[in-house]
Amino acid sequence: MQENFLSANIIYQSQYRNYINLEEYKDVKQKLVQQWIRNNLNNTPDLEQSLAIGSVNSHVQVIARAGSGKTSTLVNRAIFLQKHCGIKPSEILLLAFNKKAAQEIRTRLQKHLQNDLPYAMTFHSLAYHLVHPDETLIFDEPDGQQRKSRSLQSVIDEYIRHPDYSEQIQSLMIAAFKNAWLDIVEGGYDLTEEEMIAYRRSLNYMGIDGWEYKSFGEKIIADFLFEHDIPFKYEKNFWWNSINYHPDFTILKEVKHQKGIVIEYFGLQGDPNYDEQSQEKRRYWQNQFDYFFVELNPKILKQHGREAMENHLREKLTRLGLELNHLSTSEIWERIKDRAIDDFTKSMTQFIGRCRKQCLTPNQLSEKIECYFKSNPQTSEPEFKFLDLAQNFYISYLDRLQQTGEEDFDGLMQRAAKVVDEGNTVFLSSKFRGDLKDLKYIMIDEYQDFSLLFHNLITAIRKQNPEALFFCVGDNWQAINGFAGADLHYYENFTQIFKPSHTLPITTNYRSGSQIVEIGNQLMTDKGIPAKPSTQLQGKIQLVNIAKFQMTAIEEKEYGYDDLTAAIIRLTGKLIQDGKQIALLSKTNTLQGVDYKIKKLDEFRKYILKKLNLVGDLEQLIEISTTHKYKGKERQAVIILDAYKYPTIHPSSIFFRIFGDDENKLLEDDRRLFYVALTRAKEELYIVRTYATRKKR
């Protein structure tokens, strides 16, 4: 084991198994690995981790429960193979599903190996370096651009304006996505270019740019500036007499060495208080030399109409030296055609993603839908219409990718599998050149998230390199990406897919107190090997029952009847005083039951920070996230904001029954998601008990 670790099993079996029993042999092996890691890497794996690290002669599946050191096991094994077993870095590949995980692995490897690193990358990065596509890759960034969804939404919008499909889409969306349809109609997105621009011009408060303005006069000004390609800010902040002052429009374009032009539309002339404020604003701008000031009188609009007001504004701006160039209809259209990604598009994007993960061609999808309809003659009308439209959208989406010279990650993965299957195994970038045929060890993170798409690539690699050994780490209790096409089939059938192979657990939770570990185990009773706590410290679990919450007089004055917001503010304030770092988790990005002005998670976080006066570095004490996005993270204290939503089945799930998403599967998905939420907590866990809607007192 000291000199030739890779051959130790063979030597044991051939020469020593009659003298040393298997358990003794495993014990010596585990302790040697443990001692090597301690001496060389300054950390000590437990015996389960050591056994996994030292299992180097077959395919291995590792069941890694929450907080059990999954990433450190992967990294320690790669370094052990390289430094103790003599495996070259070019013979080791570590694969992850997202950039952050891959970067974390690289950072940890670099700490001990400097620049002599094995390959560590995402599946998509490997596919890219195999294929070298000419196309522009489009994808939805977690908190950034949604280029893939926007591409599909463009396809949908074309169908919405098509006379053969508009009625079908309208009836489906009214039945199942009503708010999304109302937004489309309100914005005029169901109209042609000319119709939409004319419609936007006719509205009283919505500008051509889609923003809401406070008066028809302001809307006319906004439309004029937008149509003439003049950059402006509506109600930009200025500091005036120790208060924030927001003039109607600030043109952000230098004119005659001035920063820009400020426009005020004094629409309520005749009211004494308003007229007095208007006069103060005039005096303010007389003393400002950075901006030109333009005042517009509502009488022009009332007496002579929109055209006269536009001419009056044109004259004033031209006199100040601002160049005016009216955009063409097509130019205006290009600026306003994009709309927020709605729930209908999100569902269709998810549906098409599921098709891509199953490597379905349009014809195969049509056959699948036809078989589904035959097997389910009682299919509801919305489900029938959704699936019928999905076939058309799928074809048009794939056509659009070709026409625009774009590709999505799923298509890239399919092409990578084909390239490797045909014998092209070199993956190349400006920084490295590798060959899949040279690999001896391939390690995969988050194996529970596998789908046919990834399995096909691995199958192609094994065809070209049958000697490569796979080490796949995952946790079926944390399999929460079924909605995105992940399929536990590959996890559950590992020993049939990879032969010879064996399964090993790493179950000790180094993150959470014993009570928190136990509540997770209770949730997953009879679902597999339970986790074990690493500490005698129990941790704290508390049910926050909003029905029993009593507000103080100060809280009642501050929050009115909003007892949920008051309770969360009080709880987070107490935890901050105790020096805790806090994560607030929600199943969805939309909150219910808190202050009516708050719609999204990030808005609620800002609200809490403001109420608790947390600024600067103190802002980092509170994080807020959906449970999905918080997987892999941890905090000293976790507050689950919407425990009542576990389990709930989303109304749009009916459209995914064709993929096997029946009620039992969806409930199990939610069980696992709730398990992830519980096990993010290190020391304190608060489960908020409330309801989606509550009666006012």
JSON list of N, CA, C and O in Angstrom, two decimals, residues 348-399:
[
{"chain": "A", "resi": 348, "resn": "MET", "atom": "N", "xyz": [-43.05, 26.71, -21.13]},
{"chain": "A", "resi": 348, "resn": "MET", "atom": "CA", "xyz": [-42.66, 26.18, -22.43]},
{"chain": "A", "resi": 348, "resn": "MET", "atom": "C", "xyz": [-41.14, 25.95, -22.51]},
{"chain": "A", "resi": 348, "resn": "MET", "atom": "O", "xyz": [-40.68, 24.96, -23.08]},
{"chain": "A", "resi": 349, "resn": "THR", "atom": "N", "xyz": [-40.37, 26.86, -21.92]},
{"chain": "A", "resi": 349, "resn": "THR", "atom": "CA", "xyz": [-38.92, 26.69, -21.89]},
{"chain": "A", "resi": 349, "resn": "THR", "atom": "C", "xyz": [-38.55, 25.43, -21.10]},
{"chain": "A", "resi": 349, "resn": "THR", "atom": "O", "xyz": [-37.69, 24.65, -21.51]},
{"chain": "A", "resi": 350, "resn": "GLN", "atom": "N", "xyz": [-39.24, 25.24, -19.99]},
{"chain": "A", "resi": 350, "resn": "GLN", "atom": "CA", "xyz": [-39.01, 24.05, -19.18]},
{"chain": "A", "resi": 350, "resn": "GLN", "atom": "C", "xyz": [-39.39, 22.79, -19.95]},
{"chain": "A", "resi": 350, "resn": "GLN", "atom": "O", "xyz": [-38.67, 21.79, -19.93]},
{"chain": "A", "resi": 351, "resn": "PHE", "atom": "N", "xyz": [-40.51, 22.85, -20.66]},
{"chain": "A", "resi": 351, "resn": "PHE", "atom": "CA", "xyz": [-40.98, 21.69, -21.44]},
{"chain": "A", "resi": 351, "resn": "PHE", "atom": "C", "xyz": [-39.97, 21.34, -22.53]},
{"chain": "A", "resi": 351, "resn": "PHE", "atom": "O", "xyz": [-39.59, 20.18, -22.70]},
{"chain": "A", "resi": 352, "resn": "ILE", "atom": "N", "xyz": [-39.50, 22.35, -23.26]},
{"chain": "A", "resi": 352, "resn": "ILE", "atom": "CA", "xyz": [-38.54, 22.10, -24.34]},
{"chain": "A", "resi": 352, "resn": "ILE", "atom": "C", "xyz": [-37.21, 21.63, -23.76]},
{"chain": "A", "resi": 352, "resn": "ILE", "atom": "O", "xyz": [-36.54, 20.77, -24.35]},
{"chain": "A", "resi": 353, "resn": "GLY", "atom": "N", "xyz": [-36.85, 22.15, -22.59]},
{"chain": "A", "resi": 353, "resn": "GLY", "atom": "CA", "xyz": [-35.65, 21.65, -21.93]},
{"chain": "A", "resi": 353, "resn": "GLY", "atom": "C", "xyz": [-35.76, 20.18, -21.58]},
{"chain": "A", "resi": 353, "resn": "GLY", "atom": "O", "xyz": [-34.78, 19.42, -21.73]},
{"chain": "A", "resi": 354, "resn": "ARG", "atom": "N", "xyz": [-36.95, 19.76, -21.15]},
{"chain": "A", "resi": 354, "resn": "ARG", "atom": "CA", "xyz": [-37.16, 18.34, -20.85]},
{"chain": "A", "resi": 354, "resn": "ARG", "atom": "C", "xyz": [-37.02, 17.50, -22.12]},
{"chain": "A", "resi": 354, "resn": "ARG", "atom": "O", "xyz": [-36.46, 16.40, -22.09]},
{"chain": "A", "resi": 355, "resn": "CYS", "atom": "N", "xyz": [-37.54, 18.01, -23.23]},
{"chain": "A", "resi": 355, "resn": "CYS", "atom": "CA", "xyz": [-37.40, 17.30, -24.51]},
{"chain": "A", "resi": 355, "resn": "CYS", "atom": "C", "xyz": [-35.93, 17.16, -24.90]},
{"chain": "A", "resi": 355, "resn": "CYS", "atom": "O", "xyz": [-35.49, 16.10, -25.36]},
{"chain": "A", "resi": 356, "resn": "ARG", "atom": "N", "xyz": [-35.18, 18.23, -24.70]},
{"chain": "A", "resi": 356, "resn": "ARG", "atom": "CA", "xyz": [-33.76, 18.22, -25.06]},
{"chain": "A", "resi": 356, "resn": "ARG", "atom": "C", "xyz": [-32.98, 17.27, -24.15]},
{"chain": "A", "resi": 356, "resn": "ARG", "atom": "O", "xyz": [-32.07, 16.57, -24.60]},
{"chain": "A", "resi": 357, "resn": "LYS", "atom": "N", "xyz": [-33.33, 17.24, -22.84]},
{"chain": "A", "resi": 357, "resn": "LYS", "atom": "CA", "xyz": [-32.63, 16.34, -21.92]},
{"chain": "A", "resi": 357, "resn": "LYS", "atom": "C", "xyz": [-32.89, 14.88, -22.27]},
{"chain": "A", "resi": 357, "resn": "LYS", "atom": "O", "xyz": [-32.07, 14.01, -21.99]},
{"chain": "A", "resi": 358, "resn": "GLN", "atom": "N", "xyz": [-34.05, 14.60, -22.89]},
{"chain": "A", "resi": 358, "resn": "GLN", "atom": "CA", "xyz": [-34.36, 13.24, -23.32]},
{"chain": "A", "resi": 358, "resn": "GLN", "atom": "C", "xyz": [-33.94, 12.99, -24.76]},
{"chain": "A", "resi": 358, "resn": "GLN", "atom": "O", "xyz": [-34.24, 11.94, -25.33]},
{"chain": "A", "resi": 359, "resn": "CYS", "atom": "N", "xyz": [-33.27, 13.98, -25.36]},
{"chain": "A", "resi": 359, "resn": "CYS", "atom": "CA", "xyz": [-32.74, 13.86, -26.72]},
{"chain": "A", "resi": 359, "resn": "CYS", "atom": "C", "xyz": [-33.84, 13.53, -27.74]},
{"chain": "A", "resi": 359, "resn": "CYS", "atom": "O", "xyz": [-33.62, 12.75, -28.69]},
{"chain": "A", "resi": 360, "resn": "LEU", "atom": "N", "xyz": [-35.00, 14.14, -27.56]},
{"chain": "A", "resi": 360, "resn": "LEU", "atom": "CA", "xyz": [-36.12, 13.89, -28.46]},
{"chain": "A", "resi": 360, "resn": "LEU", "atom": "C", "xyz": [-36.02, 14.76, -29.71]},
{"chain": "A", "resi": 360, "resn": "LEU", "atom": "O", "xyz": [-35.78, 15.97, -29.61]},
{"chain": "A", "resi": 361, "resn": "THR", "atom": "N", "xyz": [-36.22, 14.16, -30.87]},
{"chain": "A", "resi": 361, "resn": "THR", "atom": "CA", "xyz": [-36.39, 14.94, -32.10]},
{"chain": "A", "resi": 361, "resn": "THR", "atom": "C", "xyz": [-37.83, 15.43, -32.14]},
{"chain": "A", "resi": 361, "resn": "THR", "atom": "O", "xyz": [-38.69, 14.91, -31.41]},
{"chain": "A", "resi": 362, "resn": "PRO", "atom": "N", "xyz": [-38.16, 16.42, -32.98]},
{"chain": "A", "resi": 362, "resn": "PRO", "atom": "CA", "xyz": [-39.56, 16.85, -33.11]},
{"chain": "A", "resi": 362, "resn": "PRO", "atom": "C", "xyz": [-40.50, 15.70, -33.46]},
{"chain": "A", "resi": 362, "resn": "PRO", "atom": "O", "xyz": [-41.61, 15.61, -32.93]},
{"chain": "A", "resi": 363, "resn": "ASN", "atom": "N", "xyz": [-40.06, 14.80, -34.33]},
{"chain": "A", "resi": 363, "resn": "ASN", "atom": "CA", "xyz": [-40.91, 13.65, -34.70]},
{"chain": "A", "resi": 363, "resn": "ASN", "atom": "C", "xyz": [-41.12, 12.72, -33.51]},
{"chain": "A", "resi": 363, "resn": "ASN", "atom": "O", "xyz": [-42.23, 12.22, -33.30]},
{"chain": "A", "resi": 364, "resn": "GLN", "atom": "N", "xyz": [-40.08, 12.50, -32.74]},
{"chain": "A", "resi": 364, "resn": "GLN", "atom": "CA", "xyz": [-40.21, 11.64, -31.56]},
{"chain": "A", "resi": 364, "resn": "GLN", "atom": "C", "xyz": [-41.13, 12.27, -30.52]},
{"chain": "A", "resi": 364, "resn": "GLN", "atom": "O", "xyz": [-41.89, 11.57, -29.86]},
{"chain": "A", "resi": 365, "resn": "LEU", "atom": "N", "xyz": [-41.05, 13.60, -30.39]},
{"chain": "A", "resi": 365, "resn": "LEU", "atom": "CA", "xyz": [-41.96, 14.29, -29.48]},
{"chain": "A", "resi": 365, "resn": "LEU", "atom": "C", "xyz": [-43.41, 14.12, -29.94]},
{"chain": "A", "resi": 365, "resn": "LEU", "atom": "O", "xyz": [-44.30, 13.84, -29.13]},
{"chain": "A", "resi": 366, "resn": "SER", "atom": "N", "xyz": [-43.64, 14.29, -31.24]},
{"chain": "A", "resi": 366, "resn": "SER", "atom": "CA", "xyz": [-45.00, 14.13, -31.77]},
{"chain": "A", "resi": 366, "resn": "SER", "atom": "C", "xyz": [-45.52, 12.72, -31.51]},
{"chain": "A", "resi": 366, "resn": "SER", "atom": "O", "xyz": [-46.69, 12.55, -31.13]},
{"chain": "A", "resi": 367, "resn": "GLU", "atom": "N", "xyz": [-44.68, 11.72, -31.71]},
{"chain": "A", "resi": 367, "resn": "GLU", "atom": "CA", "xyz": [-45.09, 10.34, -31.45]},
{"chain": "A", "resi": 367, "resn": "GLU", "atom": "C", "xyz": [-45.39, 10.13, -29.97]},
{"chain": "A", "resi": 367, "resn": "GLU", "atom": "O", "xyz": [-46.36, 9.46, -29.62]},
{"chain": "A", "resi": 368, "resn": "LYS", "atom": "N", "xyz": [-44.57, 10.73, -29.12]},
{"chain": "A", "resi": 368, "resn": "LYS", "atom": "CA", "xyz": [-44.76, 10.61, -27.67]},
{"chain": "A", "resi": 368, "resn": "LYS", "atom": "C", "xyz": [-46.08, 11.24, -27.25]},
{"chain": "A", "resi": 368, "resn": "LYS", "atom": "O", "xyz": [-46.83, 10.67, -26.44]},
{"chain": "A", "resi": 369, "resn": "ILE", "atom": "N", "xyz": [-46.38, 12.41, -27.82]},
{"chain": "A", "resi": 369, "resn": "ILE", "atom": "CA", "xyz": [-47.64, 13.10, -27.50]},
{"chain": "A", "resi": 369, "resn": "ILE", "atom": "C", "xyz": [-48.83, 12.30, -28.01]},
{"chain": "A", "resi": 369, "resn": "ILE", "atom": "O", "xyz": [-49.85, 12.15, -27.31]},
{"chain": "A", "resi": 370, "resn": "GLU", "atom": "N", "xyz": [-48.72, 11.76, -29.22]},
{"chain": "A", "resi": 370, "resn": "GLU", "atom": "CA", "xyz": [-49.80, 10.96, -29.79]},
{"chain": "A", "resi": 370, "resn": "GLU", "atom": "C", "xyz": [-50.09, 9.73, -28.92]},
{"chain": "A", "resi": 370, "resn": "GLU", "atom": "O", "xyz": [-51.25, 9.42, -28.64]},
{"chain": "A", "resi": 371, "resn": "CYS", "atom": "N", "xyz": [-49.04, 9.04, -28.50]},
{"chain": "A", "resi": 371, "resn": "CYS", "atom": "CA", "xyz": [-49.21, 7.88, -27.61]},
{"chain": "A", "resi": 371, "resn": "CYS", "atom": "C", "xyz": [-49.83, 8.29, -26.28]},
{"chain": "A", "resi": 371, "resn": "CYS", "atom": "O", "xyz": [-50.67, 7.57, -25.72]},
{"chain": "A", "resi": 372, "resn": "TYR", "atom": "N", "xyz": [-49.41, 9.46, -25.78]},
{"chain": "A", "resi": 372, "resn": "TYR", "atom": "CA", "xyz": [-49.94, 9.95, -24.50]},
{"chain": "A", "resi": 372, "resn": "TYR", "atom": "C", "xyz": [-51.44, 10.22, -24.61]},
{"chain": "A", "resi": 372, "resn": "TYR", "atom": "O", "xyz": [-52.21, 9.85, -23.72]},
{"chain": "A", "resi": 373, "resn": "PHE", "atom": "N", "xyz": [-51.85, 10.86, -25.70]},
{"chain": "A", "resi": 373, "resn": "PHE", "atom": "CA", "xyz": [-53.27, 11.14, -25.89]},
{"chain": "A", "resi": 373, "resn": "PHE", "atom": "C", "xyz": [-54.09, 9.85, -26.00]},
{"chain": "A", "resi": 373, "resn": "PHE", "atom": "O", "xyz": [-55.20, 9.75, -25.47]},
{"chain": "A", "resi": 374, "resn": "LYS", "atom": "N", "xyz": [-53.53, 8.83, -26.67]},
{"chain": "A", "resi": 374, "resn": "LYS", "atom": "CA", "xyz": [-54.25, 7.56, -26.80]},
{"chain": "A", "resi": 374, "resn": "LYS", "atom": "C", "xyz": [-54.40, 6.87, -25.45]},
{"chain": "A", "resi": 374, "resn": "LYS", "atom": "O", "xyz": [-55.42, 6.24, -25.17]},
{"chain": "A", "resi": 375, "resn": "SER", "atom": "N", "xyz": [-53.35, 6.98, -24.61]},
{"chain": "A", "resi": 375, "resn": "SER", "atom": "CA", "xyz": [-53.38, 6.34, -23.29]},
{"chain": "A", "resi": 375, "resn": "SER", "atom": "C", "xyz": [-54.18, 7.14, -22.28]},
{"chain": "A", "resi": 375, "resn": "SER", "atom": "O", "xyz": [-54.58, 6.62, -21.23]},
{"chain": "A", "resi": 376, "resn": "ASN", "atom": "N", "xyz": [-54.40, 8.43, -22.58]},
{"chain": "A", "resi": 376, "resn": "ASN", "atom": "CA", "xyz": [-55.13, 9.30, -21.64]},
{"chain": "A", "resi": 376, "resn": "ASN", "atom": "C", "xyz": [-56.23, 10.04, -22.39]},
{"chain": "A", "resi": 376, "resn": "ASN", "atom": "O", "xyz": [-56.13, 11.25, -22.66]},
{"chain": "A", "resi": 377, "resn": "PRO", "atom": "N", "xyz": [-57.31, 9.32, -22.76]},
{"chain": "A", "resi": 377, "resn": "PRO", "atom": "CA", "xyz": [-58.37, 9.93, -23.56]},
{"chain": "A", "resi": 377, "resn": "PRO", "atom": "C", "xyz": [-59.11, 11.06, -22.84]},
{"chain": "A", "resi": 377, "resn": "PRO", "atom": "O", "xyz": [-59.79, 11.85, -23.48]},
{"chain": "A", "resi": 378, "resn": "GLN", "atom": "N", "xyz": [-58.97, 11.13, -21.52]},
{"chain": "A", "resi": 378, "resn": "GLN", "atom": "CA", "xyz": [-59.66, 12.17, -20.75]},
{"chain": "A", "resi": 378, "resn": "GLN", "atom": "C", "xyz": [-58.80, 13.42, -20.55]},
{"chain": "A", "resi": 378, "resn": "GLN", "atom": "O", "xyz": [-59.06, 14.20, -19.64]},
{"chain": "A", "resi": 379, "resn": "THR", "atom": "N", "xyz": [-57.79, 13.59, -21.38]},
{"chain": "A", "resi": 379, "resn": "THR", "atom": "CA", "xyz": [-56.90, 14.76, -21.27]},
{"chain": "A", "resi": 379, "resn": "THR", "atom": "C", "xyz": [-57.72, 16.05, -21.29]},
{"chain": "A", "resi": 379, "resn": "THR", "atom": "O", "xyz": [-58.60, 16.23, -22.13]},
{"chain": "A", "resi": 380, "resn": "SER", "atom": "N", "xyz": [-57.41, 16.95, -20.35]},
{"chain": "A", "resi": 380, "resn": "SER", "atom": "CA", "xyz": [-58.15, 18.21, -20.28]},
{"chain": "A", "resi": 380, "resn": "SER", "atom": "C", "xyz": [-57.83, 19.08, -21.49]},
{"chain": "A", "resi": 380, "resn": "SER", "atom": "O", "xyz": [-56.78, 18.92, -22.14]},
{"chain": "A", "resi": 381, "resn": "GLU", "atom": "N", "xyz": [-58.72, 20.03, -21.77]},
{"chain": "A", "resi": 381, "resn": "GLU", "atom": "CA", "xyz": [-58.52, 20.90, -22.94]},
{"chain": "A", "resi": 381, "resn": "GLU", "atom": "C", "xyz": [-57.25, 21.74, -22.82]},
{"chain": "A", "resi": 381, "resn": "GLU", "atom": "O", "xyz": [-56.49, 21.84, -23.79]},
{"chain": "A", "resi": 382, "resn": "PRO", "atom": "N", "xyz": [-56.96, 22.36, -21.65]},
{"chain": "A", "resi": 382, "resn": "PRO", "atom": "CA", "xyz": [-55.71, 23.12, -21.56]},
{"chain": "A", "resi": 382, "resn": "PRO", "atom": "C", "xyz": [-54.47, 22.26, -21.80]},
{"chain": "A", "resi": 382, "resn": "PRO", "atom": "O", "xyz": [-53.53, 22.68, -22.47]},
{"chain": "A", "resi": 383, "resn": "GLU", "atom": "N", "xyz": [-54.46, 21.03, -21.24]},
{"chain": "A", "resi": 383, "resn": "GLU", "atom": "CA", "xyz": [-53.31, 20.15, -21.45]},
{"chain": "A", "resi": 383, "resn": "GLU", "atom": "C", "xyz": [-53.17, 19.78, -22.92]},
{"chain": "A", "resi": 383, "resn": "GLU", "atom": "O", "xyz": [-52.07, 19.77, -23.47]},
{"chain": "A", "resi": 384, "resn": "PHE", "atom": "N", "xyz": [-54.30, 19.48, -23.56]},
{"chain": "A", "resi": 384, "resn": "PHE", "atom": "CA", "xyz": [-54.28, 19.13, -24.99]},
{"chain": "A", "resi": 384, "resn": "PHE", "atom": "C", "xyz": [-53.72, 20.29, -25.81]},
{"chain": "A", "resi": 384, "resn": "PHE", "atom": "O", "xyz": [-52.84, 20.10, -26.66]},
{"chain": "A", "resi": 385, "resn": "LYS", "atom": "N", "xyz": [-54.20, 21.51, -25.53]},
{"chain": "A", "resi": 385, "resn": "LYS", "atom": "CA", "xyz": [-53.74, 22.67, -26.30]},
{"chain": "A", "resi": 385, "resn": "LYS", "atom": "C", "xyz": [-52.27, 22.96, -26.05]},
{"chain": "A", "resi": 385, "resn": "LYS", "atom": "O", "xyz": [-51.53, 23.32, -26.97]},
{"chain": "A", "resi": 386, "resn": "PHE", "atom": "N", "xyz": [-51.83, 22.81, -24.80]},
{"chain": "A", "resi": 386, "resn": "PHE", "atom": "CA", "xyz": [-50.44, 23.07, -24.46]},
{"chain": "A", "resi": 386, "resn": "PHE", "atom": "C", "xyz": [-49.52, 22.12, -25.23]},
{"chain": "A", "resi": 386, "resn": "PHE", "atom": "O", "xyz": [-48.54, 22.55, -25.85]},
{"chain": "A", "resi": 387, "resn": "LEU", "atom": "N", "xyz": [-49.82, 20.83, -25.19]},
{"chain": "A", "resi": 387, "resn": "LEU", "atom": "CA", "xyz": [-48.98, 19.84, -25.87]},
{"chain": "A", "resi": 387, "resn": "LEU", "atom": "C", "xyz": [-49.03, 20.02, -27.38]},
{"chain": "A", "resi": 387, "resn": "LEU", "atom": "O", "xyz": [-48.01, 19.85, -28.07]},
{"chain": "A", "resi": 388, "resn": "ASP", "atom": "N", "xyz": [-50.20, 20.37, -27.88]},
{"chain": "A", "resi": 388, "resn": "ASP", "atom": "CA", "xyz": [-50.34, 20.58, -29.32]},
{"chain": "A", "resi": 388, "resn": "ASP", "atom": "C", "xyz": [-49.47, 21.76, -29.77]},
{"chain": "A", "resi": 388, "resn": "ASP", "atom": "O", "xyz": [-48.76, 21.70, -30.78]},
{"chain": "A", "resi": 389, "resn": "LEU", "atom": "N", "xyz": [-49.52, 22.85, -28.99]},
{"chain": "A", "resi": 389, "resn": "LEU", "atom": "CA", "xyz": [-48.69, 24.01, -29.32]},
{"chain": "A", "resi": 389, "resn": "LEU", "atom": "C", "xyz": [-47.21, 23.72, -29.12]},
{"chain": "A", "resi": 389, "resn": "LEU", "atom": "O", "xyz": [-46.37, 24.19, -29.89]},
{"chain": "A", "resi": 390, "resn": "ALA", "atom": "N", "xyz": [-46.89, 22.95, -28.09]},
{"chain": "A", "resi": 390, "resn": "ALA", "atom": "CA", "xyz": [-45.49, 22.66, -27.78]},
{"chain": "A", "resi": 390, "resn": "ALA", "atom": "C", "xyz": [-44.77, 22.02, -28.96]},
{"chain": "A", "resi": 390, "resn": "ALA", "atom": "O", "xyz": [-43.60, 22.30, -29.21]},
{"chain": "A", "resi": 391, "resn": "GLN", "atom": "N", "xyz": [-45.48, 21.15, -29.70]},
{"chain": "A", "resi": 391, "resn": "GLN", "atom": "CA", "xyz": [-44.87, 20.52, -30.87]},
{"chain": "A", "resi": 391, "resn": "GLN", "atom": "C", "xyz": [-44.43, 21.57, -31.89]},
{"chain": "A", "resi": 391, "resn": "GLN", "atom": "O", "xyz": [-43.32, 21.52, -32.43]},
{"chain": "A", "resi": 392, "resn": "ASN", "atom": "N", "xyz": [-45.31, 22.53, -32.15]},
{"chain": "A", "resi": 392, "resn": "ASN", "atom": "CA", "xyz": [-45.00, 23.59, -33.12]},
{"chain": "A", "resi": 392, "resn": "ASN", "atom": "C", "xyz": [-43.87, 24.50, -32.61]},
{"chain": "A", "resi": 392, "resn": "ASN", "atom": "O", "xyz": [-42.97, 24.87, -33.37]},
{"chain": "A", "resi": 393, "resn": "PHE", "atom": "N", "xyz": [-43.95, 24.85, -31.33]},
{"chain": "A", "resi": 393, "resn": "PHE", "atom": "CA", "xyz": [-42.92, 25.73, -30.77]},
{"chain": "A", "resi": 393, "resn": "PHE", "atom": "C", "xyz": [-41.55, 25.04, -30.81]},
{"chain": "A", "resi": 393, "resn": "PHE", "atom": "O", "xyz": [-40.53, 25.70, -31.06]},
{"chain": "A", "resi": 394, "resn": "TYR", "atom": "N", "xyz": [-41.53, 23.74, -30.55]},
{"chain": "A", "resi": 394, "resn": "TYR", "atom": "CA", "xyz": [-40.27, 23.00, -30.53]},
{"chain": "A", "resi": 394, "resn": "TYR", "atom": "C", "xyz": [-39.60, 23.04, -31.91]},
{"chain": "A", "resi": 394, "resn": "TYR", "atom": "O", "xyz": [-38.41, 23.34, -32.04]},
{"chain": "A", "resi": 395, "resn": "ILE", "atom": "N", "xyz": [-40.39, 22.77, -32.94]},
{"chain": "A", "resi": 395, "resn": "ILE", "atom": "CA", "xyz": [-39.86, 22.81, -34.31]},
{"chain": "A", "resi": 395, "resn": "ILE", "atom": "C", "xyz": [-39.35, 24.21, -34.64]},
{"chain": "A", "resi": 395, "resn": "ILE", "atom": "O", "xyz": [-38.24, 24.39, -35.16]},
{"chain": "A", "resi": 396, "resn": "SER", "atom": "N", "xyz": [-40.16, 25.22, -34.31]},
{"chain": "A", "resi": 396, "resn": "SER", "atom": "CA", "xyz": [-39.79, 26.60, -34.66]},
{"chain": "A", "resi": 396, "resn": "SER", "atom": "C", "xyz": [-38.58, 27.07, -33.85]},
{"chain": "A", "resi": 396, "resn": "SER", "atom": "O", "xyz": [-37.74, 27.83, -34.35]},
{"chain": "A", "resi": 397, "resn": "TYR", "atom": "N", "xyz": [-38.49, 26.63, -32.60]},
{"chain": "A", "resi": 397, "resn": "TYR", "atom": "CA", "xyz": [-37.34, 27.00, -31.76]},
{"chain": "A", "resi": 397, "resn": "TYR", "atom": "C", "xyz": [-36.05, 26.44, -32.34]},
{"chain": "A", "resi": 397, "resn": "TYR", "atom": "O", "xyz": [-35.04, 27.15, -32.47]},
{"chain": "A", "resi": 398, "resn": "LEU", "atom": "N", "xyz": [-36.07, 25.16, -32.74]},
{"chain": "A", "resi": 398, "resn": "LEU", "atom": "CA", "xyz": [-34.88, 24.55, -33.33]},
{"chain": "A", "resi": 398, "resn": "LEU", "atom": "C", "xyz": [-34.53, 25.21, -34.66]},
{"chain": "A", "resi": 398, "resn": "LEU", "atom": "O", "xyz": [-33.35, 25.42, -34.97]},
{"chain": "A", "resi": 399, "resn": "ASP", "atom": "N", "xyz": [-35.56, 25.55, -35.45]},
{"chain": "A", "resi": 399, "resn": "ASP", "atom": "CA", "xyz": [-35.32, 26.27, -36.71]},
{"chain": "A", "resi": 399, "resn": "ASP", "atom": "C", "xyz": [-34.69, 27.64, -36.44]},
{"chain": "A", "resi": 399, "resn": "ASP", "atom": "O", "xyz": [-33.78, 28.07, -37.17]}
]
